[in-house]
């Protein structure tokens, strides 16, 4: 015979599960760090609208970390300035993060010397940025005991850093650069390009004279026009391909008709 379902036990489990989810959401909201509610953290600067999601990763050297406005720092993101906590790193900031930066869950930004991230950079999850690398000059000493090498890192504004990318010491990434997922970047990267691989190499680049080379394989996305409501978007999503194509043709015909009516046409 099939087992009888314990209705009370099922109801109690559902209620407990809901309570856990509500409680965890409260913990996340309360534990997040903002300029208005910094908790124990004392960053050098922290702009309006910036939030570090809870639970945080490792964070130390906050007086030498400057965060811009409207940044989103995901869960378990590590932000450090200096080799270890409680060091005096001098009068200048070590880690500078611009306005509108998004750091994905589980990312690490390790700034033993200066690291600069420009405005409007977006990082996928588990990106690793470091200004320090191990050295292995002495073959008789454990590598972990040898003094590391340090070089400043600079990431220009408007970049997209893919999931699992590694940005090594000395990297200087230009403006509006795409770093592919899993890429390992070192050295200088020019503006307006796509880099991929380990070590990362330029696989596509834009110049005013030639545009994107190699050419893009798909057309650019068309932004949603101003004034379009969520209800209209929902209605459009239900159209089949044939109807959508016919509407596009009608739109083109209407635009052509308006052009003919314009004075001087």
Short mmCIF file of C-alpha atoms in Angstrom, two decimals:
data_model
loop_
_atom_site.label_atom_id
_atom_site.label_comp_id
_atom_site.label_asym_id
_atom_site.label_seq_id
_atom_site.Cartn_x
_atom_site.Cartn_y
_atom_site.Cartn_z
CA UNK A 1 0.00 0.00 0.00
CA UNK A 2 1.22 3.52 -0.75
CA UNK A 3 2.40 5.58 2.20
CA UNK A 4 -0.13 8.06 3.56
CA UNK A 5 1.02 11.63 3.18
CA UNK A 6 1.38 13.49 6.46
CA UNK A 7 -0.43 16.73 5.62
CA UNK A 8 0.56 18.44 8.86
CA UNK A 9 4.24 17.58 8.40
CA UNK A 10 4.19 18.85 4.79
CA UNK A 11 2.49 22.09 5.87
CA UNK A 12 5.01 22.59 8.68
CA UNK A 13 7.95 22.00 6.32
CA UNK A 14 6.58 24.53 3.83
CA UNK A 15 6.09 27.11 6.58
CA UNK A 16 9.61 26.54 7.90
CA UNK A 17 11.08 26.83 4.41
CA UNK A 18 9.29 30.11 3.82
CA UNK A 19 10.48 31.43 7.18
CA UNK A 20 14.09 30.49 6.33
CA UNK A 21 13.89 32.26 2.95
CA UNK A 22 12.34 35.38 4.48
CA UNK A 23 14.92 35.38 7.27
CA UNK A 24 17.84 34.96 4.86
CA UNK A 25 16.55 37.82 2.69
CA UNK A 26 16.44 39.99 5.81
CA UNK A 27 20.00 38.97 6.73
CA UNK A 28 21.20 39.85 3.21
CA UNK A 29 19.57 43.28 3.32
CA UNK A 30 20.79 44.02 6.82
CA UNK A 31 24.29 42.68 6.30
CA UNK A 32 25.01 44.57 3.07
CA UNK A 33 27.46 47.47 3.32
CA UNK A 34 26.62 50.97 2.06
CA UNK A 35 27.91 54.49 2.70
CA UNK A 36 24.95 55.07 5.02
CA UNK A 37 25.41 51.74 6.83
CA UNK A 38 29.11 50.81 6.61
CA UNK A 39 29.17 48.54 9.66
CA UNK A 40 32.74 48.02 10.79
CA UNK A 41 34.20 48.96 7.40
CA UNK A 42 35.84 52.38 6.93
CA UNK A 43 36.61 52.79 3.24
CA UNK A 44 38.69 55.74 2.05
CA UNK A 45 35.67 56.85 0.01
CA UNK A 46 32.38 55.16 -0.80
CA UNK A 47 30.01 56.85 -3.24
CA UNK A 48 26.26 57.24 -3.15
CA UNK A 49 24.28 54.16 -4.13
CA UNK A 50 27.19 51.72 -3.82
CA UNK A 51 26.44 48.42 -2.09
CA UNK A 52 28.54 45.43 -1.06
CA UNK A 53 26.28 42.37 -0.99
CA UNK A 54 26.21 40.06 2.01
CA UNK A 55 27.93 37.72 2.68
CA UNK A 56 31.14 39.62 1.94
CA UNK A 57 34.42 38.05 0.95
CA UNK A 58 37.73 39.02 2.54
CA UNK A 59 38.01 42.81 2.92
CA UNK A 60 40.96 44.64 4.48
CA UNK A 61 42.97 47.81 3.98
CA UNK A 62 39.68 49.75 3.58
CA UNK A 63 41.22 53.22 4.22
CA UNK A 64 43.19 52.74 0.99
CA UNK A 65 40.19 51.47 -1.00
CA UNK A 66 38.17 54.14 -2.82
CA UNK A 67 34.79 53.08 -4.22
CA UNK A 68 32.83 55.25 -6.67
CA UNK A 69 29.09 55.83 -6.81
CA UNK A 70 26.41 53.31 -7.85
CA UNK A 71 28.69 50.28 -7.76
CA UNK A 72 27.38 46.75 -7.22
CA UNK A 73 29.80 44.47 -5.40
CA UNK A 74 28.45 40.92 -5.48
CA UNK A 75 28.45 38.26 -2.78
CA UNK A 76 31.77 36.81 -1.60
CA UNK A 77 33.84 39.44 -3.43
CA UNK A 78 37.34 39.96 -2.01
CA UNK A 79 38.73 43.52 -1.92
CA UNK A 80 42.16 43.99 -0.34
CA UNK A 81 44.76 46.75 -0.18
CA UNK A 82 48.24 45.76 1.00
CA UNK A 83 49.84 42.40 1.60
CA UNK A 84 48.05 41.92 4.93
CA UNK A 85 45.74 43.78 7.29
CA UNK A 86 46.83 46.61 9.60
CA UNK A 87 49.63 47.96 7.41
CA UNK A 88 50.25 51.69 6.93
CA UNK A 89 50.17 52.10 3.15
CA UNK A 90 50.84 55.85 3.03
CA UNK A 91 48.69 58.83 2.04
CA UNK A 92 47.44 57.70 -1.39
CA UNK A 93 44.72 55.18 -2.29
CA UNK A 94 45.87 51.76 -3.45
CA UNK A 95 42.65 50.38 -4.96
CA UNK A 96 40.45 52.78 -6.94
CA UNK A 97 37.10 51.62 -8.33
CA UNK A 98 35.17 54.10 -10.50
CA UNK A 99 31.47 54.89 -10.73
CA UNK A 100 28.94 52.33 -11.93
CA UNK A 101 31.25 49.31 -11.61
CA UNK A 102 29.78 45.82 -11.20
CA UNK A 103 31.92 43.08 -9.63
CA UNK A 104 30.37 39.64 -10.02
CA UNK A 105 29.97 37.05 -7.27
CA UNK A 106 33.18 35.47 -5.99
CA UNK A 107 35.53 37.90 -7.76
CA UNK A 108 38.86 38.93 -6.21
CA UNK A 109 40.63 42.27 -6.52
CA UNK A 110 44.03 42.04 -4.79
CA UNK A 111 45.84 45.40 -4.68
CA UNK A 112 49.24 45.08 -3.03
CA UNK A 113 50.26 47.99 -5.22
CA UNK A 114 47.93 50.30 -7.18
CA UNK A 115 44.95 48.86 -9.03
CA UNK A 116 42.60 51.20 -10.92
CA UNK A 117 39.25 50.17 -12.41
CA UNK A 118 37.55 52.81 -14.59
CA UNK A 119 33.91 53.85 -14.67
CA UNK A 120 31.17 51.54 -15.97
CA UNK A 121 33.20 48.33 -15.99
CA UNK A 122 31.26 45.08 -15.68
CA UNK A 123 32.87 41.95 -14.26
CA UNK A 124 31.36 38.49 -14.52
CA UNK A 125 31.59 36.08 -11.57
CA UNK A 126 34.90 34.71 -10.32
CA UNK A 127 37.18 37.24 -12.02
CA UNK A 128 40.65 37.52 -10.46
CA UNK A 129 42.57 40.81 -10.59
CA UNK A 130 45.94 41.04 -8.88
CA UNK A 131 48.89 43.39 -8.80
CA UNK A 132 51.11 40.69 -7.25
CA UNK A 133 52.60 37.49 -8.60
CA UNK A 134 54.86 34.89 -7.07
CA UNK A 135 58.53 34.75 -7.96
CA UNK A 136 60.72 31.68 -8.31
CA UNK A 137 64.19 33.18 -8.85
CA UNK A 138 65.81 31.10 -6.10
CA UNK A 139 65.56 27.39 -6.99
CA UNK A 140 66.45 26.39 -3.41
CA UNK A 141 63.62 28.26 -1.65
CA UNK A 142 59.92 27.35 -1.60
CA UNK A 143 58.14 29.59 -4.07
CA UNK A 144 55.63 30.68 -1.45
CA UNK A 145 58.45 32.05 0.73
CA UNK A 146 60.08 34.17 -1.98
CA UNK A 147 59.32 37.88 -2.15
CA UNK A 148 56.62 38.48 -4.79
CA UNK A 149 56.75 40.79 -7.78
CA UNK A 150 54.34 43.73 -7.88
CA UNK A 151 53.22 45.89 -10.80
CA UNK A 152 50.30 48.35 -11.06
CA UNK A 153 47.15 47.28 -12.91
CA UNK A 154 44.87 49.62 -14.85
CA UNK A 155 41.51 48.71 -16.41
CA UNK A 156 40.03 51.49 -18.55
CA UNK A 157 36.41 52.64 -18.47
CA UNK A 158 33.60 50.74 -20.15
CA UNK A 159 35.22 47.29 -20.14
CA UNK A 160 33.47 43.93 -19.94
CA UNK A 161 35.48 41.28 -18.11
CA UNK A 162 34.14 37.77 -18.68
CA UNK A 163 33.61 34.99 -16.15
CA UNK A 164 36.77 33.49 -14.72
CA UNK A 165 39.15 35.93 -16.42
CA UNK A 166 42.52 36.57 -14.74
CA UNK A 167 44.13 40.02 -14.90
CA UNK A 168 47.82 39.76 -14.03
CA UNK A 169 50.26 42.34 -12.59
CA UNK A 170 51.28 45.03 -15.07
CA UNK A 171 48.14 44.68 -17.21
CA UNK A 172 47.00 47.95 -18.80
CA UNK A 173 43.63 47.44 -20.43
CA UNK A 174 42.27 50.22 -22.63
CA UNK A 175 38.80 51.68 -22.99
CA UNK A 176 35.71 49.58 -23.92
CA UNK A 177 37.58 46.29 -24.09
CA UNK A 178 35.92 42.86 -23.96
CA UNK A 179 37.95 40.26 -22.09
CA UNK A 180 36.61 36.81 -22.96
CA UNK A 181 35.67 34.31 -20.26
CA UNK A 182 38.70 32.47 -18.93
CA UNK A 183 41.23 34.79 -20.59
CA UNK A 184 44.56 35.49 -18.86
CA UNK A 185 45.61 39.10 -19.49
CA UNK A 186 49.05 40.60 -19.11
CA UNK A 187 50.72 43.64 -20.70
CA UNK A 188 49.04 46.40 -22.71
CA UNK A 189 45.65 45.93 -24.40
CA UNK A 190 44.51 48.66 -26.86
CA UNK A 191 41.16 50.46 -26.77
CA UNK A 192 38.03 48.99 -28.44
CA UNK A 193 39.08 45.39 -28.88
CA UNK A 194 38.24 41.84 -27.86
CA UNK A 195 40.90 39.65 -26.26
CA UNK A 196 40.71 35.92 -25.60
CA UNK A 197 42.94 33.02 -24.66
CA UNK A 198 45.74 32.25 -22.23
CA UNK A 199 47.78 34.32 -22.67
CA UNK A 200 45.13 36.69 -24.06
CA UNK A 201 45.52 37.98 -27.62
CA UNK A 202 43.51 40.49 -29.63
CA UNK A 203 40.97 38.60 -31.74
CA UNK A 204 38.88 41.57 -32.92
CA UNK A 205 39.47 45.34 -32.97
CA UNK A 206 37.60 48.51 -33.92
CA UNK A 207 39.24 51.51 -35.60
CA UNK A 208 37.60 54.66 -37.04
CA UNK A 209 38.93 53.85 -40.50
CA UNK A 210 37.99 50.15 -40.77
CA UNK A 211 35.32 49.58 -38.12
CA UNK A 212 35.35 46.11 -36.56
CA UNK A 213 37.90 43.73 -38.03
CA UNK A 214 37.13 40.90 -38.46
CA UNK A 215 33.57 42.14 -39.12
CA UNK A 216 30.88 41.31 -36.59
CA UNK A 217 28.89 38.21 -37.50
CA UNK A 218 25.54 39.45 -36.18
CA UNK A 219 23.77 42.81 -36.53
CA UNK A 220 23.87 45.21 -33.60
CA UNK A 221 20.93 44.92 -31.18
CA UNK A 222 18.24 47.57 -31.65
CA UNK A 223 17.52 49.47 -28.41
CA UNK A 224 13.94 49.54 -27.14
CA UNK A 225 12.38 52.87 -28.25
CA UNK A 226 11.53 55.43 -25.59
CA UNK A 227 8.00 55.25 -24.27
CA UNK A 228 7.45 51.53 -24.87
CA UNK A 229 5.56 50.03 -21.91
CA UNK A 230 6.09 46.59 -20.31
CA UNK A 231 2.61 45.62 -21.49
CA UNK A 232 3.54 46.38 -25.11
CA UNK A 233 6.74 44.34 -24.81
CA UNK A 234 4.77 41.45 -23.35
CA UNK A 235 2.32 41.59 -26.27
CA UNK A 236 5.19 41.62 -28.79
CA UNK A 237 6.79 38.57 -27.18
CA UNK A 238 3.67 36.56 -28.01
CA UNK A 239 3.79 37.24 -31.75
CA UNK A 240 4.90 34.52 -34.14
CA UNK A 241 7.74 35.20 -36.59
CA UNK A 242 5.46 35.73 -39.59
CA UNK A 243 3.32 38.35 -37.83
CA UNK A 244 6.39 40.14 -36.46
CA UNK A 245 7.94 40.27 -39.94
CA UNK A 246 4.72 41.69 -41.40
CA UNK A 247 4.58 44.41 -38.73
CA UNK A 248 8.18 45.32 -39.52
CA UNK A 249 7.28 45.66 -43.22
CA UNK A 250 4.32 47.90 -42.38
CA UNK A 251 6.57 50.05 -40.22
CA UNK A 252 9.05 50.45 -43.08
CA UNK A 253 6.24 51.32 -45.51
CA UNK A 254 4.90 53.93 -43.10
CA UNK A 255 8.34 55.48 -42.67
CA UNK A 256 8.80 55.63 -46.46
CA UNK A 257 5.38 57.29 -46.84
CA UNK A 258 6.26 59.95 -44.26
CA UNK A 259 9.53 60.65 -46.05
CA UNK A 260 7.64 61.30 -49.31
CA UNK A 261 5.36 63.78 -47.57
CA UNK A 262 8.21 65.82 -46.12
CA UNK A 263 8.81 69.20 -47.84
CA UNK A 264 11.61 69.17 -50.38
CA UNK A 265 11.56 65.36 -50.76
#
